[in-house]
CSV table of C-alpha atoms and ligand atoms in Angstrom, one decimal:
chain,number,residue,atom,x,y,z
A,152,MET,CA,24.2,-142.9,-26.8
A,153,ALA,CA,26.2,-142.6,-23.8
A,154,VAL,CA,29.1,-144.7,-24.9
A,155,ALA,CA,29.7,-142.5,-27.9
A,156,GLY,CA,29.3,-139.3,-25.8
A,157,TYR,CA,26.1,-138.2,-27.6
A,158,PRO,CA,23.7,-136.4,-25.4
A,159,ARG,CA,20.1,-136.8,-24.5
A,160,LEU,CA,17.8,-134.4,-26.5
A,161,ALA,CA,14.4,-135.5,-25.1
A,162,GLY,CA,13.0,-132.8,-22.8
A,163,LEU,CA,15.5,-130.0,-23.7
A,164,SER,CA,13.5,-126.9,-24.4
A,165,ALA,CA,12.6,-125.9,-28.1
A,166,GLU,CA,14.5,-122.5,-27.5
A,167,TYR,CA,17.7,-124.1,-26.3
A,168,ILE,CA,17.8,-126.8,-29.2
A,169,SER,CA,17.2,-124.2,-31.8
A,170,GLU,CA,19.7,-121.8,-30.4
A,171,GLN,CA,22.3,-124.7,-30.3
A,172,LEU,CA,21.6,-125.8,-33.9
A,173,LYS,CA,22.0,-122.0,-35.0
A,174,ALA,CA,25.4,-121.9,-32.9
A,175,TYR,CA,26.7,-124.9,-35.0
A,176,ILE,CA,25.6,-123.1,-38.3
A,177,ASP,CA,27.2,-119.9,-37.2
A,178,GLY,CA,30.4,-121.6,-36.0
A,179,ARG,CA,29.9,-120.4,-32.5
A,180,ARG,CA,29.6,-124.0,-31.4
A,181,VAL,CA,32.1,-126.4,-33.3
A,182,ASN,CA,31.8,-130.0,-33.4
A,183,ALA,CA,32.9,-132.4,-36.4
A,184,ILE,CA,29.6,-134.3,-36.6
A,185,MET,CA,27.0,-131.8,-35.5
A,186,SER,CA,28.3,-129.0,-37.4
A,187,ASP,CA,27.9,-130.8,-40.8
A,188,MET,CA,24.4,-132.1,-39.6
A,189,ALA,CA,23.1,-128.6,-38.6
A,190,LYS,CA,24.3,-126.7,-41.7
A,191,PRO,CA,21.8,-128.1,-44.3
A,192,LEU,CA,18.8,-127.4,-42.0
A,193,THR,CA,16.3,-124.7,-42.9
A,194,ILE,CA,14.8,-122.5,-40.1
A,195,VAL,CA,11.5,-124.3,-40.4
A,196,GLN,CA,13.2,-127.6,-40.0
A,197,ILE,CA,15.3,-126.3,-36.9
A,198,GLN,CA,11.9,-125.2,-35.4
A,199,SER,CA,10.2,-128.4,-36.0
A,200,VAL,CA,12.8,-130.7,-34.9
A,201,ALA,CA,13.4,-128.7,-31.8
A,202,THR,CA,9.7,-128.4,-31.0
A,203,PHE,CA,9.5,-132.4,-31.3
A,204,PHE,CA,12.4,-133.2,-29.0
A,205,SER,CA,11.0,-130.7,-26.3
A,206,THR,CA,7.6,-132.6,-26.2
A,207,LEU,CA,9.5,-135.9,-25.5
A,208,PRO,CA,9.5,-136.8,-21.9
A,209,MET,CA,13.2,-137.2,-20.3
A,210,PRO,CA,13.9,-140.8,-20.2
A,211,THR,CA,14.6,-142.6,-16.9
A,212,GLN,CA,17.6,-144.3,-16.0
A,213,ALA,CA,18.5,-146.1,-12.6
A,214,GLY,CA,21.6,-144.7,-10.8
A,215,THR,CA,24.9,-146.5,-11.1
A,216,PRO,CA,27.2,-146.4,-8.1
A,217,LEU,CA,30.6,-144.9,-8.9
A,218,SER,CA,33.5,-147.1,-8.0
A,219,ASP,CA,35.7,-144.2,-6.9
A,220,ALA,CA,34.2,-142.8,-3.7
A,221,THR,CA,36.6,-139.9,-3.5
A,222,GLN,CA,35.6,-138.9,-7.1
A,223,ALA,CA,31.9,-139.5,-6.2
A,224,ASP,CA,32.2,-137.1,-3.2
A,225,ARG,CA,34.1,-134.5,-5.1
A,226,GLY,CA,31.5,-134.5,-8.0
A,227,GLN,CA,28.6,-134.5,-5.4
A,228,GLN,CA,30.1,-131.4,-3.6
A,229,LEU,CA,30.5,-129.4,-6.8
A,230,ALA,CA,27.1,-130.3,-8.1
A,231,GLU,CA,25.4,-129.3,-4.8
A,232,ARG,CA,27.5,-126.7,-3.0
A,233,GLY,CA,30.2,-125.7,-5.6
A,234,ASP,CA,33.8,-124.8,-4.7
A,235,TRP,CA,33.9,-121.3,-3.4
A,236,SER,CA,37.5,-121.4,-3.0
A,237,ALA,CA,38.0,-121.6,-6.7
A,238,GLY,CA,35.0,-119.3,-7.5
A,239,ILE,CA,32.8,-122.2,-8.8
A,240,PRO,CA,29.1,-121.9,-7.8
A,241,ALA,CA,27.1,-125.2,-7.3
A,242,CYS,CA,25.8,-126.5,-10.6
A,243,PHE,CA,22.4,-126.9,-9.2
A,244,ASN,CA,22.3,-123.2,-8.4
A,245,CYS,CA,21.6,-122.6,-12.0
A,246,HIS,CA,20.6,-126.1,-13.4
A,247,ALA,CA,17.9,-126.4,-10.6
A,248,PRO,CA,18.0,-128.8,-7.6
A,249,GLY,CA,18.6,-132.3,-8.8
A,250,GLY,CA,20.0,-130.9,-12.2
A,251,ILE,CA,16.9,-131.1,-13.9
A,252,GLY,CA,17.1,-127.8,-15.5
A,253,ILE,CA,15.0,-124.5,-15.8
A,254,GLN,CA,13.2,-123.9,-18.9
A,255,PRO,CA,14.0,-122.4,-21.5
A,256,SER,CA,17.8,-121.6,-20.9
A,257,PHE,CA,19.2,-123.6,-18.2
A,258,PRO,CA,19.5,-127.3,-19.7
A,259,PRO,CA,19.0,-130.5,-17.6
A,260,ILE,CA,22.4,-131.9,-17.0
A,261,ILE,CA,21.5,-135.0,-14.8
A,262,GLY,CA,21.9,-138.2,-16.4
A,263,GLN,CA,23.8,-136.8,-19.5
A,264,PRO,CA,26.6,-139.0,-20.4
A,265,ALA,CA,29.9,-138.4,-18.6
A,266,ALA,CA,32.0,-137.9,-21.8
A,267,TYR,CA,29.5,-135.4,-23.0
A,268,ILE,CA,29.4,-133.2,-19.9
A,269,GLU,CA,33.3,-133.3,-20.0
A,270,ALA,CA,33.6,-132.4,-23.7
A,271,GLN,CA,31.1,-129.5,-23.1
A,272,ILE,CA,33.1,-127.9,-20.2
A,273,ARG,CA,36.4,-128.5,-22.1
A,274,ALA,CA,34.8,-126.8,-25.1
A,275,TRP,CA,33.9,-123.7,-23.3
A,276,LYS,CA,37.5,-123.7,-22.0
A,277,SER,CA,39.1,-124.2,-25.4
A,278,GLY,CA,36.7,-121.9,-27.2
A,279,THR,CA,34.8,-124.4,-29.5
A,280,ARG,CA,31.5,-123.6,-27.8
A,281,GLN,CA,30.9,-119.8,-28.1
A,282,ALA,CA,34.2,-118.6,-27.1
A,283,GLU,CA,33.0,-114.9,-27.6
A,284,PRO,CA,30.0,-114.8,-25.4
A,285,GLN,CA,27.1,-113.8,-27.6
A,286,ASN,CA,24.4,-114.3,-25.2
A,287,LEU,CA,23.9,-114.1,-21.5
A,288,ALA,CA,23.4,-118.0,-20.9
A,289,ASN,CA,26.5,-118.9,-22.7
A,290,ALA,CA,28.5,-116.3,-20.8
A,291,LEU,CA,27.4,-117.7,-17.5
A,292,MET,CA,28.4,-121.3,-18.2
A,293,TYR,CA,31.6,-120.0,-19.9
A,294,ASN,CA,32.6,-118.3,-16.7
A,295,VAL,CA,32.0,-121.5,-14.5
A,296,ALA,CA,33.9,-123.7,-17.1
A,297,LEU,CA,37.0,-121.4,-17.1
A,298,ARG,CA,37.4,-122.0,-13.3
A,299,MET,CA,37.3,-125.8,-13.4
A,300,ASN,CA,40.4,-127.9,-13.3
A,301,ASP,CA,40.7,-131.3,-15.0
A,302,ASN,CA,39.9,-133.3,-11.7
A,303,GLN,CA,36.8,-131.1,-11.1
A,304,ILE,CA,35.5,-131.6,-14.6
A,305,LYS,CA,36.1,-135.6,-14.5
A,306,SER,CA,34.5,-135.8,-11.0
A,307,VAL,CA,31.4,-133.8,-11.6
A,308,ALA,CA,30.8,-135.3,-15.0
A,309,ALA,CA,31.2,-138.8,-13.6
A,310,TRP,CA,28.8,-138.1,-10.7
A,311,LEU,CA,26.0,-136.2,-12.7
A,312,ALA,CA,26.0,-139.1,-15.3
A,313,ALA,CA,25.6,-141.8,-12.6
A,314,GLN,CA,22.5,-140.3,-11.0
A,315,PRO,CA,19.2,-141.8,-11.4
A,316,THR,CA,16.6,-139.7,-13.5
A,317,ALA,CA,12.7,-139.5,-12.9
A,318,PRO,CA,10.4,-139.2,-15.5
A,319,LYS,CA,9.6,-135.6,-16.3
A,320,ASN,CA,8.4,-133.9,-19.4
A,321,GLN,CA,10.3,-130.7,-19.6
A,322,HIS,CA,7.9,-129.4,-22.1
B,414,HEC,C1,25.8,-119.4,-13.3
B,414,HEC,C2,25.0,-120.3,-13.7
B,414,HEC,C3,25.5,-121.8,-14.0
B,414,HEC,C4,26.1,-122.6,-13.2
B,414,HEC,C5,26.6,-122.4,-12.0
B,414,HEC,C6,26.4,-123.8,-14.1
B,414,HEC,N1,25.8,-123.6,-15.2
B,414,HEC,FE1,26.0,-125.1,-16.7
B,414,HEC,N2,25.0,-124.0,-18.1
B,414,HEC,C7,24.5,-122.7,-17.6
B,414,HEC,C8,23.7,-122.3,-18.9
B,414,HEC,C9,23.0,-121.0,-18.9
B,414,HEC,C10,23.9,-123.2,-19.7
B,414,HEC,C11,23.3,-123.1,-21.3
B,414,HEC,C12,24.6,-122.5,-22.0
B,414,HEC,C13,24.1,-122.2,-23.5
B,414,HEC,O1,23.0,-121.7,-23.8
B,414,HEC,O2,24.8,-122.4,-24.4
B,414,HEC,C14,24.7,-124.3,-19.3
B,414,HEC,C15,24.9,-125.4,-19.9
B,414,HEC,C16,25.7,-126.5,-19.3
B,414,HEC,C17,26.1,-127.6,-20.1
B,414,HEC,C18,25.6,-128.0,-21.5
B,414,HEC,C19,24.7,-128.9,-21.6
B,414,HEC,C20,24.0,-129.3,-22.9
B,414,HEC,O3,22.9,-129.9,-23.0
B,414,HEC,O4,24.8,-129.1,-23.9
B,414,HEC,C21,26.8,-128.5,-19.3
B,414,HEC,C22,27.4,-129.9,-19.7
B,414,HEC,C23,26.8,-127.8,-18.1
B,414,HEC,N3,26.2,-126.7,-18.2
B,414,HEC,C24,27.3,-128.2,-16.8
B,414,HEC,C25,27.5,-127.6,-15.6
B,414,HEC,C26,28.1,-128.1,-14.4
B,414,HEC,C27,28.9,-129.4,-14.5
B,414,HEC,C28,28.1,-127.2,-13.6
B,414,HEC,C29,28.7,-127.1,-12.1
B,414,HEC,C30,30.1,-127.3,-12.0
B,414,HEC,C31,27.5,-126.0,-14.1
B,414,HEC,N4,27.1,-126.4,-15.3
B,414,HEC,C32,27.1,-124.8,-13.5
B,414,HEC,C33,24.5,-122.1,-16.3
B,414,HEC,C34,25.2,-122.6,-15.3
């Protein structure tokens, strides 16, 4: 539900989904809606729902041209090449060319809602997404988020959200 800023779950790895649900339960990841959704789940329910979503193919979407060309260029530059003057590596270095993710630990970011992408980067910066790095994956993304300014966050989120996605079962 892009308008509400809710992410696509289909095609995320089972390991990644379970880890995120556990992070909501432990309070390492905080979200008003998801923390309450996750807390009553048993380990078996977490594993079942995570496996289920991992088997669904990533939905396709057509690309949407961005009205702000400067923002689009800046976003594409960050995604494909990074900004070495600010110590920011290209998003696609870790999230794979095209942002389709590398299973199981690097989630796909292409075509996720802009509001969701922005909220995650801000959550790392503000400490509501595993502020104390407890796993290597989280520490990697935390270090990228810390170096991003507001303009960069908005540009890359808008550009990634606007890209077309191809059918791909990430399972
Ligand atoms: C050094 C490797 C690395 C780079 C570079 C990187 N990421 Fe990440 N990113 C990760 C990892 C690992 C995760 C999963 C973190 C976790 O397990 O919580 C992640 C998670 C994310 C998420 C959360 C996705 C979700 O489904 O909740 C978003 C959004 C994201 N990255 C966006 C970006 C953007 C935008 C860039 C470029 C500016 C970027 N990343 C660059 C490693 C990286």
